[in-house]
Coordinates of C-alpha atoms in Angstrom, one line a residue:
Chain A
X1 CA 31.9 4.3 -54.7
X2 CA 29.6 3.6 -51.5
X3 CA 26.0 3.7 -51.7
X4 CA 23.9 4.7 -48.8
X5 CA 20.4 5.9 -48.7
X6 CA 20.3 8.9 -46.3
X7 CA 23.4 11.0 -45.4
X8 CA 23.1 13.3 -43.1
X9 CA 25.2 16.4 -43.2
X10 CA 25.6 17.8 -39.4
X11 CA 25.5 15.7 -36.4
X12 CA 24.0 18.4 -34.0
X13 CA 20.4 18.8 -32.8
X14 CA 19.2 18.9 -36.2
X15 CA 21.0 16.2 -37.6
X16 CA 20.4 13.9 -35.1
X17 CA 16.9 13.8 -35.0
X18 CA 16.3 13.6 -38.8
X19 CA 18.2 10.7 -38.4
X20 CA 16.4 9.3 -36.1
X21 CA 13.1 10.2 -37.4
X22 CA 14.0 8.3 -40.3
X23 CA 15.1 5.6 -38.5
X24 CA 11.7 5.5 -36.9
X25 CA 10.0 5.8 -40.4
X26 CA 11.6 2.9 -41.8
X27 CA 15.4 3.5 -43.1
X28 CA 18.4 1.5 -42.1
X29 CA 20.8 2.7 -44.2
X30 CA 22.0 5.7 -43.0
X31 CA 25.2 7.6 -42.2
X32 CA 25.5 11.3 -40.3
X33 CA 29.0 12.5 -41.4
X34 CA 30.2 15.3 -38.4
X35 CA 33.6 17.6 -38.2
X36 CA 33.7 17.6 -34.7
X37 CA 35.2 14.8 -32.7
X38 CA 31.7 14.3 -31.2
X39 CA 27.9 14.6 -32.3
X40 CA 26.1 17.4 -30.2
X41 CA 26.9 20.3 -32.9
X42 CA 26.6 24.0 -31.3
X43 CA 25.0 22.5 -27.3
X44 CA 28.4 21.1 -26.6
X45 CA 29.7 24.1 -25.5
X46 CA 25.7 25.3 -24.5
X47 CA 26.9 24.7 -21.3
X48 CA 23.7 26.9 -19.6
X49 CA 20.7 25.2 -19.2
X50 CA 17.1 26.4 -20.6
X51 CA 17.0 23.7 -23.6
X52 CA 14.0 21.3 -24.2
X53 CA 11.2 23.3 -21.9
X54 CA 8.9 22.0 -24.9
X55 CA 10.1 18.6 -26.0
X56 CA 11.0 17.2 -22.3
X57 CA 9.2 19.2 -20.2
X58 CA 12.5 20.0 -18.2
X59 CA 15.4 22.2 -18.6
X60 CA 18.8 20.9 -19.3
X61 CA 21.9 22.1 -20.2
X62 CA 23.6 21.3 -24.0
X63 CA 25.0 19.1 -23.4
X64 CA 22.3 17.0 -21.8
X65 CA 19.5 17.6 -24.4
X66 CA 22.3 16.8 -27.3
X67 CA 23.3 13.3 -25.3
X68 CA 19.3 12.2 -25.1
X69 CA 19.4 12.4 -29.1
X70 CA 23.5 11.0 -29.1
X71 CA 22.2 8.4 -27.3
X72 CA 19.5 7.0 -29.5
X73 CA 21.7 7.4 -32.4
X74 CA 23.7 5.0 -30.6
X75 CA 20.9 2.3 -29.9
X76 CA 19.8 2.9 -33.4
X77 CA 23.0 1.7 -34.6
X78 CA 22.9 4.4 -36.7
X79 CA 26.5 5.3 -38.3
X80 CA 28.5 8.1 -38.0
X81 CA 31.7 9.5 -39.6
X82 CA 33.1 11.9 -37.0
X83 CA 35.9 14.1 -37.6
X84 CA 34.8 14.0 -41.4
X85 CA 34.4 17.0 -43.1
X86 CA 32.0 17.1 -46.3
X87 CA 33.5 19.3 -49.6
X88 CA 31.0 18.8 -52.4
X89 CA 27.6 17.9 -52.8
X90 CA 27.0 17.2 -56.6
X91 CA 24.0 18.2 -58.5
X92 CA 23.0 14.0 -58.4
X93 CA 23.9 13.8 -54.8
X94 CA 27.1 12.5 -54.6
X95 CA 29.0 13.1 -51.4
X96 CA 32.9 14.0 -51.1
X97 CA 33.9 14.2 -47.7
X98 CA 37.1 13.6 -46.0
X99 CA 39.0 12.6 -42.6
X100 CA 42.6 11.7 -41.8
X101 CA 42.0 7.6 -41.4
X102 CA 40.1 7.4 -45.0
X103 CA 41.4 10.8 -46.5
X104 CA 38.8 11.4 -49.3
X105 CA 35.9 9.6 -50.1
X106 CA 32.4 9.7 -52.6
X107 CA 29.4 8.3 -51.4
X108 CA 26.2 8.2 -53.9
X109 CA 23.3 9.1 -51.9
X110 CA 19.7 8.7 -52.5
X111 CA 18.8 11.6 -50.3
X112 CA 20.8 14.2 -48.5
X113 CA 20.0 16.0 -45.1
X114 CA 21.2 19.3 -44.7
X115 CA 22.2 20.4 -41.2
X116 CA 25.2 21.7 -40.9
X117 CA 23.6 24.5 -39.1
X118 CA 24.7 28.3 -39.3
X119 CA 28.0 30.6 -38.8
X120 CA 28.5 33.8 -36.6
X121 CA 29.0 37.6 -38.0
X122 CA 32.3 38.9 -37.6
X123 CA 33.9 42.2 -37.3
X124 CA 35.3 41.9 -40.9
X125 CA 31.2 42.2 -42.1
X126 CA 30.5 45.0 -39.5
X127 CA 33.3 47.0 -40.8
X128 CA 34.5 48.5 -37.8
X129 CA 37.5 50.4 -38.4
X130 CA 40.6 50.1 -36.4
X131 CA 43.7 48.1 -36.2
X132 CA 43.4 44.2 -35.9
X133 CA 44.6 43.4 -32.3
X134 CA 44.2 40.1 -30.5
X135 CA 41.2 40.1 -28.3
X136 CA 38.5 40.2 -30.6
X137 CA 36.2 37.4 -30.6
X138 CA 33.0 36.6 -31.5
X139 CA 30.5 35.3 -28.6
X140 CA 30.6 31.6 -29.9
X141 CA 34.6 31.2 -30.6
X142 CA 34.9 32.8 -26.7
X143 CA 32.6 30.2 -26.1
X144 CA 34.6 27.3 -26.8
X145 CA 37.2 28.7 -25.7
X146 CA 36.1 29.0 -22.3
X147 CA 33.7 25.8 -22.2
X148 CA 35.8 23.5 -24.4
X149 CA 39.2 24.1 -24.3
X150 CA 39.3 25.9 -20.9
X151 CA 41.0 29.2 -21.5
X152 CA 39.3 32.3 -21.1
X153 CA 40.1 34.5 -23.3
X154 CA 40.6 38.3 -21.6
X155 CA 40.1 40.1 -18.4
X156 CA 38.4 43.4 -19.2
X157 CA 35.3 42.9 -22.0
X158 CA 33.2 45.0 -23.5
X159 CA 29.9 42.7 -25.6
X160 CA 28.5 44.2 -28.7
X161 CA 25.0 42.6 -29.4
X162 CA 22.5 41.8 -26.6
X163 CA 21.0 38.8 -28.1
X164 CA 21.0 35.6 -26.4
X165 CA 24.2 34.6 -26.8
X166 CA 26.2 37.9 -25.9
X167 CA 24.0 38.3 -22.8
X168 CA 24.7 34.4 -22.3
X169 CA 28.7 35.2 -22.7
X170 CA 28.5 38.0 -20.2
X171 CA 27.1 36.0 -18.0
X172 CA 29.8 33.1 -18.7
X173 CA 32.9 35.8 -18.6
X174 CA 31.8 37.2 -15.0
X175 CA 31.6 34.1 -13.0
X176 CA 35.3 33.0 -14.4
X177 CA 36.5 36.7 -13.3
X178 CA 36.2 38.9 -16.2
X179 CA 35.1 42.3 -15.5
X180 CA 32.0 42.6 -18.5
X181 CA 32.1 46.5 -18.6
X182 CA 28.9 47.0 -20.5
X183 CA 27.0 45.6 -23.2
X184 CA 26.4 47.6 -26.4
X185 CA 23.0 47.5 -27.9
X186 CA 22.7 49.4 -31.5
X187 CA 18.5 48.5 -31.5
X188 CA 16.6 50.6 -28.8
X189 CA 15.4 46.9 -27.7
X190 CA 17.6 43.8 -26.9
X191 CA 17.0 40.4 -29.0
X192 CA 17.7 38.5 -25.7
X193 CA 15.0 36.6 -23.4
X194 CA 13.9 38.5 -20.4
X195 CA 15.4 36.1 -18.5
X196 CA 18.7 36.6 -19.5
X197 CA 18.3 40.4 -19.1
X198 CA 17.7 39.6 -15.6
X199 CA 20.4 36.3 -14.8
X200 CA 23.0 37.4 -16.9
X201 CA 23.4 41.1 -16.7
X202 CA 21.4 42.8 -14.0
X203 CA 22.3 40.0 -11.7
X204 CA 26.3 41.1 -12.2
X205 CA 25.5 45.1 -12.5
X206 CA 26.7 44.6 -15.9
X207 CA 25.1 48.2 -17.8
X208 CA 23.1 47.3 -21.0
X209 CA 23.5 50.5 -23.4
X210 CA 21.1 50.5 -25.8
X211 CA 21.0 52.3 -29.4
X212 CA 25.0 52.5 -28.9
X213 CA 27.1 50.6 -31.0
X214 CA 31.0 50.5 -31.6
X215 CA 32.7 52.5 -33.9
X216 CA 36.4 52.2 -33.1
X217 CA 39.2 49.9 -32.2
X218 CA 42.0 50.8 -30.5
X219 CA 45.2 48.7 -29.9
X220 CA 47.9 47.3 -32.3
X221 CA 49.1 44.2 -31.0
X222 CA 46.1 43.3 -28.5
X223 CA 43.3 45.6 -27.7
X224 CA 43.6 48.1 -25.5
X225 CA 40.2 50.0 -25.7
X226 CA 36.9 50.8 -28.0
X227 CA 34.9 53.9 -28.9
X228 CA 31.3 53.7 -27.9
X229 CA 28.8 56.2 -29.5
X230 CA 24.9 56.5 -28.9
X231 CA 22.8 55.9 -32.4
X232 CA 19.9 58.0 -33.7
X233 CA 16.4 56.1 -34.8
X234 CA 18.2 55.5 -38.2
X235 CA 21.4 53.6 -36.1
X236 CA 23.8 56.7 -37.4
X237 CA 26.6 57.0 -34.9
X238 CA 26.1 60.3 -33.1
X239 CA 30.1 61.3 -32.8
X240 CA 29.4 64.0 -30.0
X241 CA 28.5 60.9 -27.8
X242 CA 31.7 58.9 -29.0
X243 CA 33.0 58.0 -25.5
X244 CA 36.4 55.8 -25.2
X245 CA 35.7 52.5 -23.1
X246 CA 38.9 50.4 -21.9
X247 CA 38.9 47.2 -22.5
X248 CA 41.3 44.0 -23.8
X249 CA 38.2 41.9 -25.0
X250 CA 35.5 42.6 -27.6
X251 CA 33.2 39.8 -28.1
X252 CA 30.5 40.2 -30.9
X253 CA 27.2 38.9 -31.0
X254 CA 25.7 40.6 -33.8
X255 CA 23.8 38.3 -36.1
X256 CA 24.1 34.5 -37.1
X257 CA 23.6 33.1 -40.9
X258 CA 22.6 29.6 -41.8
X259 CA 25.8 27.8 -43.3
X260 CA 25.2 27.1 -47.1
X261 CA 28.4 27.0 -48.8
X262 CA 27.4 23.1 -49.9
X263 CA 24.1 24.0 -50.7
X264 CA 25.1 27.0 -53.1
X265 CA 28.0 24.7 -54.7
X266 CA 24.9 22.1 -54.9
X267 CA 22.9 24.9 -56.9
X268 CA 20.4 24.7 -55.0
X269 CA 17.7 27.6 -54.6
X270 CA 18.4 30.0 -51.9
X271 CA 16.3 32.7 -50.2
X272 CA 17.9 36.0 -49.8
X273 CA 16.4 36.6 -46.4
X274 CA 17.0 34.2 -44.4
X275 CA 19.8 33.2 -46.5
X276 CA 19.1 29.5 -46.2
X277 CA 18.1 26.8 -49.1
X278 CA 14.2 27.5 -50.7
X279 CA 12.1 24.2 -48.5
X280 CA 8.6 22.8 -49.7
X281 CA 6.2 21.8 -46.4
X282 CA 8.0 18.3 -47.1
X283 CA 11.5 20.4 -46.0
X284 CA 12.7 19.5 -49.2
X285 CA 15.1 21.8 -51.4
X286 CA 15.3 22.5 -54.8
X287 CA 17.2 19.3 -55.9
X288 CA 15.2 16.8 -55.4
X289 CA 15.9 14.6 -52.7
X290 CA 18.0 17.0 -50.7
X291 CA 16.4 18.0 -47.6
X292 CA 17.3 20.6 -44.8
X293 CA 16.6 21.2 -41.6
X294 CA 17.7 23.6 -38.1
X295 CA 19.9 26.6 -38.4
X296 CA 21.0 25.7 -42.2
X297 CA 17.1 26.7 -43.0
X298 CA 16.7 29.5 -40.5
X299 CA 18.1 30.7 -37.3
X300 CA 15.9 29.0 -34.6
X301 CA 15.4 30.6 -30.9
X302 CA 14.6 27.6 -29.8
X303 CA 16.2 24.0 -30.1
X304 CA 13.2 22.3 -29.3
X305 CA 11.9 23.4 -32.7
X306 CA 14.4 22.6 -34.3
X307 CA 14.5 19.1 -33.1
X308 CA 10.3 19.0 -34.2
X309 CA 11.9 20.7 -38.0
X310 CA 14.0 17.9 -38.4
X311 CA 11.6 15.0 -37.1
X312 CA 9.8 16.2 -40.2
X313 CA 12.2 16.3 -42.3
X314 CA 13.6 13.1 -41.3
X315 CA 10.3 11.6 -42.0
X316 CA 9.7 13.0 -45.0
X317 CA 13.4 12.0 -46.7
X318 CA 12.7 8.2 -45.6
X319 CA 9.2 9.1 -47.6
X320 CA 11.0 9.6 -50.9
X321 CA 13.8 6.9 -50.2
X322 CA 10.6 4.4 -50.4
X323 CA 9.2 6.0 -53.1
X324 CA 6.0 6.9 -51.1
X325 CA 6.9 11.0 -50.9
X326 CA 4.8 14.4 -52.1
X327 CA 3.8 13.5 -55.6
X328 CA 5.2 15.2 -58.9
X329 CA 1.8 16.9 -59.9
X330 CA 1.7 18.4 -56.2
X331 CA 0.9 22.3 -57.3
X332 CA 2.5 24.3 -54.1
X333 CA 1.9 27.9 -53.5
X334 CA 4.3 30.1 -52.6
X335 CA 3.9 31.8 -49.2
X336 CA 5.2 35.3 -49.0
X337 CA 6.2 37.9 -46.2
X338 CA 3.4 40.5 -45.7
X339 CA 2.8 43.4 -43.8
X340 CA 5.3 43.7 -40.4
X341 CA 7.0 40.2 -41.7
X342 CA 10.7 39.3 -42.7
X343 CA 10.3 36.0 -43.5
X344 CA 8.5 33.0 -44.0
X345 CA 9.7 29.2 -44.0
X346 CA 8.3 27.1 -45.7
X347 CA 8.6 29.0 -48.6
X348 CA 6.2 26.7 -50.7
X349 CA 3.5 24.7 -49.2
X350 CA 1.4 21.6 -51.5
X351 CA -1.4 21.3 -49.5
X352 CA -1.6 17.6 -50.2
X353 CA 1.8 17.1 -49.0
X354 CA 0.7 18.6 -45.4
X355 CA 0.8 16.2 -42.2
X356 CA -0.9 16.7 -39.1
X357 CA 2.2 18.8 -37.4
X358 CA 3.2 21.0 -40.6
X359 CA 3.5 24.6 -39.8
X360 CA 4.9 27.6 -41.1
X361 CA 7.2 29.6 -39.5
X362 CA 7.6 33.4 -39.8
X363 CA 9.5 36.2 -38.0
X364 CA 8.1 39.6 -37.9
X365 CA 10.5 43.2 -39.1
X366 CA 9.8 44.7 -35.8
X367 CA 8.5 45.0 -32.1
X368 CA 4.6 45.3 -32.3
X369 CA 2.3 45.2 -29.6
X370 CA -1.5 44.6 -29.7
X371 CA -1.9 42.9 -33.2
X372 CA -3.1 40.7 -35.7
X373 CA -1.6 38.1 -37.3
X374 CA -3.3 36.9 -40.3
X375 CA -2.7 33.9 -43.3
X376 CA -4.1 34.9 -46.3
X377 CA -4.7 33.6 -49.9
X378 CA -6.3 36.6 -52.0
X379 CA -9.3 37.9 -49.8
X380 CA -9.9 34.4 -47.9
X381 CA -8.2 33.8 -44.5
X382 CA -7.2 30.7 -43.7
X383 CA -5.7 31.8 -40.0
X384 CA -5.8 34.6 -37.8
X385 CA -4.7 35.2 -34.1
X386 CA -4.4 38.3 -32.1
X387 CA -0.9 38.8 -30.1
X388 CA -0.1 41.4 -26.8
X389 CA 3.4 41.3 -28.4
X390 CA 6.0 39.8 -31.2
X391 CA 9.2 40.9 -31.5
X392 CA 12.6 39.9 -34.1
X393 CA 13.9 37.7 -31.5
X394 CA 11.0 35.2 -31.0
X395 CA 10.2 33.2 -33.7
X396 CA 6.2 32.8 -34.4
X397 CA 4.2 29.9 -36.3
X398 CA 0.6 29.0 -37.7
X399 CA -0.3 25.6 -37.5
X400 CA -1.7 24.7 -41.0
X401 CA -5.0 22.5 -39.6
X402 CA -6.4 20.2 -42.3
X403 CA -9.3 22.7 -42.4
X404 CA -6.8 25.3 -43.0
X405 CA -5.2 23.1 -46.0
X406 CA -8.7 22.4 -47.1
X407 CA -9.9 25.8 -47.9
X408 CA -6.6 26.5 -49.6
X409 CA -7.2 26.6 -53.5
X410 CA -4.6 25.8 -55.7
X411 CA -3.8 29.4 -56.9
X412 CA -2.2 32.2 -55.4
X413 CA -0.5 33.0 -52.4
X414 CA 0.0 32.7 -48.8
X415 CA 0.4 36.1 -47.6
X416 CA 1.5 36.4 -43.9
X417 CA 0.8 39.9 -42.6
X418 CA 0.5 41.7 -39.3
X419 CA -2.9 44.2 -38.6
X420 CA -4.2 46.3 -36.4
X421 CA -6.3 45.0 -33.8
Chain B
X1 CA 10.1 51.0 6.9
X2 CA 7.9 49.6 4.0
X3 CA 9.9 49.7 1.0
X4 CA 7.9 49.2 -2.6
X5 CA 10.3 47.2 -5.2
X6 CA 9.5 46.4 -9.3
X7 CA 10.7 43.2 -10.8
X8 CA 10.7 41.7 -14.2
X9 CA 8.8 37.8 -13.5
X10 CA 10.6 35.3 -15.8
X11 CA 8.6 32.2 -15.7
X12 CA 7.0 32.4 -18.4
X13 CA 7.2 34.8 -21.8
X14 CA 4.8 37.2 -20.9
X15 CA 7.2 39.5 -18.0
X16 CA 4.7 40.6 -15.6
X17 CA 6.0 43.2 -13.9
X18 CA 5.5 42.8 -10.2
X19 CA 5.4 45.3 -7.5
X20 CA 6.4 44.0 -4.0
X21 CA 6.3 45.8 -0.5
X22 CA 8.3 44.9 1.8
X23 CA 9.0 45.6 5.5
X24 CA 11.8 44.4 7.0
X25 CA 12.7 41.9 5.1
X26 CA 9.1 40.4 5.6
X27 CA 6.5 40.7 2.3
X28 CA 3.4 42.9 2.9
X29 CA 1.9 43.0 -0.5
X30 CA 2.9 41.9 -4.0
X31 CA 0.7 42.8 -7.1
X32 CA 0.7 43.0 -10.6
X33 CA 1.5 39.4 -11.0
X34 CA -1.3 37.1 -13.6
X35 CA -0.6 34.1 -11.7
X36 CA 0.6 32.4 -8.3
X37 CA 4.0 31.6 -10.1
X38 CA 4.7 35.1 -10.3
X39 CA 4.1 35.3 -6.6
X40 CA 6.0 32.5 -5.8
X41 CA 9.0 33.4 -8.0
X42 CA 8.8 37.0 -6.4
X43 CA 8.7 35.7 -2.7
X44 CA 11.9 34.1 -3.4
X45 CA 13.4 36.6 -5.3
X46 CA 12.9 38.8 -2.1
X47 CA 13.7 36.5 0.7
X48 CA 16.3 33.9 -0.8
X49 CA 17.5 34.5 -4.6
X50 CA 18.6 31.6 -6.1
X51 CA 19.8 30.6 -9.1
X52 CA 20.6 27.4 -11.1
X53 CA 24.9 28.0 -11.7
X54 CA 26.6 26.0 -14.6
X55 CA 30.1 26.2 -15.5
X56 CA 32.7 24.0 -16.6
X57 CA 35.6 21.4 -14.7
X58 CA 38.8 20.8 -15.6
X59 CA 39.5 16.5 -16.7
X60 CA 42.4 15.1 -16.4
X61 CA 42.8 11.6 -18.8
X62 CA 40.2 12.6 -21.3
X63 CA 40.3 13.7 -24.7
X64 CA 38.7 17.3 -23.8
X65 CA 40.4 19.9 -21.2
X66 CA 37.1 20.5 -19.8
X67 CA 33.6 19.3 -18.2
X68 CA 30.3 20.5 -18.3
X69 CA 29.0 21.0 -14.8
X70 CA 25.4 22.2 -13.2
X71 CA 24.5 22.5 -9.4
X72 CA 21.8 19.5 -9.2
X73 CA 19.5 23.1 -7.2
X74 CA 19.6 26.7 -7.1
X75 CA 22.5 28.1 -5.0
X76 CA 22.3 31.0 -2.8
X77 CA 22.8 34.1 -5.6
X78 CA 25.3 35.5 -3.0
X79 CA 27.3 32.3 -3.0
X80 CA 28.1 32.3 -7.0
X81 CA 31.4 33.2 -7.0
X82 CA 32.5 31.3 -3.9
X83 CA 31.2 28.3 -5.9
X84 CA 32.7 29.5 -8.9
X85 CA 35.9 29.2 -6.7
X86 CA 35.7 25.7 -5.5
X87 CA 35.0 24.0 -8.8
X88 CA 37.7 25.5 -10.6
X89 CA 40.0 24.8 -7.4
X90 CA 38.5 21.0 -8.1
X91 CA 39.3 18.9 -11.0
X92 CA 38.5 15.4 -11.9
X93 CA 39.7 12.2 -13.6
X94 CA 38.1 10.7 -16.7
X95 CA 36.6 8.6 -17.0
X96 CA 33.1 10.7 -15.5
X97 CA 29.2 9.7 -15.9
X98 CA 26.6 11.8 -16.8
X99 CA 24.8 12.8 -13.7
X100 CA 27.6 11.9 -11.6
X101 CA 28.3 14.4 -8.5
X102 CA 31.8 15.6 -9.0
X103 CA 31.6 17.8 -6.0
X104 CA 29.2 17.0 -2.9
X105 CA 27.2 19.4 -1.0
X106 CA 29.3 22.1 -2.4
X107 CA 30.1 25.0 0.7
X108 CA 27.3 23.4 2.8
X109 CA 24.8 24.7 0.8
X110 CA 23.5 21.0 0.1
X111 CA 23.2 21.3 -3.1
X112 CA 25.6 18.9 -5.4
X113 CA 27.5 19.6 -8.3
X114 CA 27.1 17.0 -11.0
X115 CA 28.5 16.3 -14.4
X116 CA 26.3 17.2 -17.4
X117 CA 28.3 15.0 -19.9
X118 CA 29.6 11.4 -20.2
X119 CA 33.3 11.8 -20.5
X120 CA 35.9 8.1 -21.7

């Protein structure tokens, strides 16, 4: 069985820069095993620009940001398994993966990196009822289909979800000809950037409904049409608005969920809320020596973060590969979702164990405006900001100074919570 | 006439919402902007909107159907779909460079349209 000291699970954004940060903190052997037929994950077919406004000070499409990291995997010398897909994680890190020039292989690991990044919702898990025609896609798949493979997928659309990517997808479907009839919106507030608001659907006329949702398809073979219904404040279709919109497309963009099925057949710890593995500040799971990082942990807005995530993590796996990581007797505290919160990563912080970049990451239940955010352990605040306005869609953080990690005890909790001003 | 317009900025996060006034095609006033980005970004909006377009190329010789492409400047918004129409009546044999202009000075605009991916 082959022996190799870091593999890396996911060659896209995430992936590729843990490997390279552990490259940079001193490991050689290391492999990134990939499905695709090229590293770049998700930002292959990202074919819009607005990436890396934080880590290169410009904006580039997908593509581009993904071929910066491709290429220093490349004058790393850093090796990759593409068109590889990984089954099994075991409990003492053994990896089975498999391609169609090895067909299956084990590889003991000393660490793992998780980044196999996240799925998207489908109609099957919104229950809408209806036949199954052709025609119903979600954002991503019409994605590729469009960007990658160069088909487009139908003429007359209707967009459920006006999150980045739907808005992005109505945008996409336009300019190759489509007619995007509306987008459907079941919040009273879309999850999308401002921006895209503005570039990808008032620049077309396309009508943004919001607090509407879908509640029937129509069409046996391929679609021919869905029903469209306003939603009260409790998103409970209101049938006298039920209004019948013609269409041969659907795309969904209703939610994305970190991809775990390794992790849960690994047994490691998972959080139900963001449905991604339980990390330590040190990105670390809870089998030791498995890390994560990117959309596996959470669903990032922004892939500039999730390049910074896994430079940590990357560092912090080549750490324990040479035997200089967080110690055992490292007490961590768990940090829990407050007031106005959802969620926060890390889930346990060892203040010991904290570098000069760590941070925690949260995303708040609602859209508040004029508040407080505040980090608390017990009655002593170790952080706290004021904010015009947070919503779902834009992840926040807290930068945990050393002063911050110095004033933390080592009992209790880090509560995150939103106040009033 | 003077006309009075509101637009969304979207420079930066925070949105500002702008009023403009304009007569006759010419700006008279613009407020509610927290910086001169917001101004400048409106004064084009009004005068000569732009925007970045990105799309896709057909490849001929090359493991993948398709390209990425990006204009290397903002086109004319009004010219979006005319551009839309010469790329996809272009396509292009691998092997391509990133960066590399795959279409030159695309409708006289002056503005190129390059390649965002290295293709074998």
């Amino acid at each position: 069985m082959k022996e190799i000291d870091l593999v890396v699970i996911g060659g896209g954004p995430a992936g590729m820069a843990a490997a390279i940060s552990a490259h940079k903190n001193g490991i050689r052997d290391i492999l990134i095993i990939e499905r695709d037929s090229s590293l770049g994950g998700i930002l292959n077919q990202c074919i819009h620009n607005g990436f890396g406004l934080h880590i290169f000070g410009e904006e580039l499409t997908g593509p581009e940001y993904a071929w910066r990291f491709a290429q220093q995997v490349e004058e790393l010398g850093i090796e990759c398994k593409l068109n590889t897909m990984v089954l099994d994680i075991s409990g003492d890190k053994t990896i089975t993966a498999v391609n169609s020039t090895e067909g299956v292989m084990r590889i003991q690991a000393k660490a793992v990196m998780l980044g196999m990044g996240c799925r998207e919702r489908n109609r099957g898990a919104l229950g809408i009822p209806g036949m199954r025609p052709a025609g119903i896609f979600t954002a991503g798949t019409a994605q590729r289909f469009v960007n990658i493979e160069g088909y487009l997928p139908g003429r007359k659309v209707v967009i459920l979800g006006s999150g980045d990517i739907g808005l992005i997808m109505a945008r996409r479907m336009t300019l190759e000809g489509a007619e995007v009839r509306m987008v459907c919106e079941i919040m009273p507030y879309s999850g999308g950037l401002t921006r895209n608001i503005v570039q990808c659907l008032e620049d077309f006329g396309i009508p943004l409904k919001l607090s509407h949702t879908i509640i029937g398809i129509h069409g046996k073979d391929r679609l021919e049409g869905v029903t469209v219904a306003a939603v009260d404040k409790n998103r409970v279709p209101l049938m006298e608005t039920a209004e019948y919109v013609e269409c041969d497309t659907l795309l969904l963009s209703v939610g994305l969920i970190p991809e775990n099925e390794l992790s849960k057949e690994a047994g490691i710890l998972m959080d139900p809320v963001t449905l991604g593995p339980v990390v330590n500040e040190s990105m670390e799971t809870s089998l030791e020596g498995v890390f994560a990082c990117g959309n596996a942990v959470h669903v990032h807005d922004l892939v500039d973060n999730v390049t910074k995530e896994a430079m940590l993590a990357g560092e912090c796996a080549a750490k324990y590969i040479l035997g200089s990581g967080r110690s055992e007797g490292c007490k961590a505290l768990k940090t829990v979702a407050g007031n106005g919160i959802r969620y926060v990563v890390p889930q346990l912080v060892c203040k010991e164990a904290l570098g000069k970049e760590s941070k925690l990451f949260f995303r708040v239940d609602n859209v508040y405006k004029n508040i407080r955010i505040v980090a608390a352990v017990g009655d002593k605040i170790l952080y706290e900001t004021r904010k015009l306005k947070v919503s779902p869609g834009e992840m926040e953080s807290i930068r945990l100074h050393a002063s911050i990690a110095g004033s933390m005890g080592d009992e209790g909790e880090i509560i995150v919570s939103l106040e009033e001003c | 006439m003077p006309e009075k317009r509101t637009m969304v900025c979207i420079i930066c996060p925070v949105g500002c919402n702008i009023e403009v006034c304009m007569d006759d095609k010419k700006i008279c006033s613009i407020s509610g902007n927290s910086c001169k980005r917001g101004a400048d970004y409106v004064l084009a909006e009004c005068t000569n909107p732009s925007r970045t377009l990105t799309s896709v190329m057909r490849v001929i010789g090359a493991q993948s159907a398709m390209i990425p492409v990006k204009s290397d400047k903002p086109v004319p918004k009004e010219l979006l779909f005319e551009c839309m129409k010469e790329i996809n009546g272009h396509q292009i044999h691998a092997p391509v460079k990133m960066g590399e202009v795959v279409i030159e000075n695309i409708l006289n605009t002056g503005v190129d349209i390059i390649a965002t991916r290295s293709i074998q």
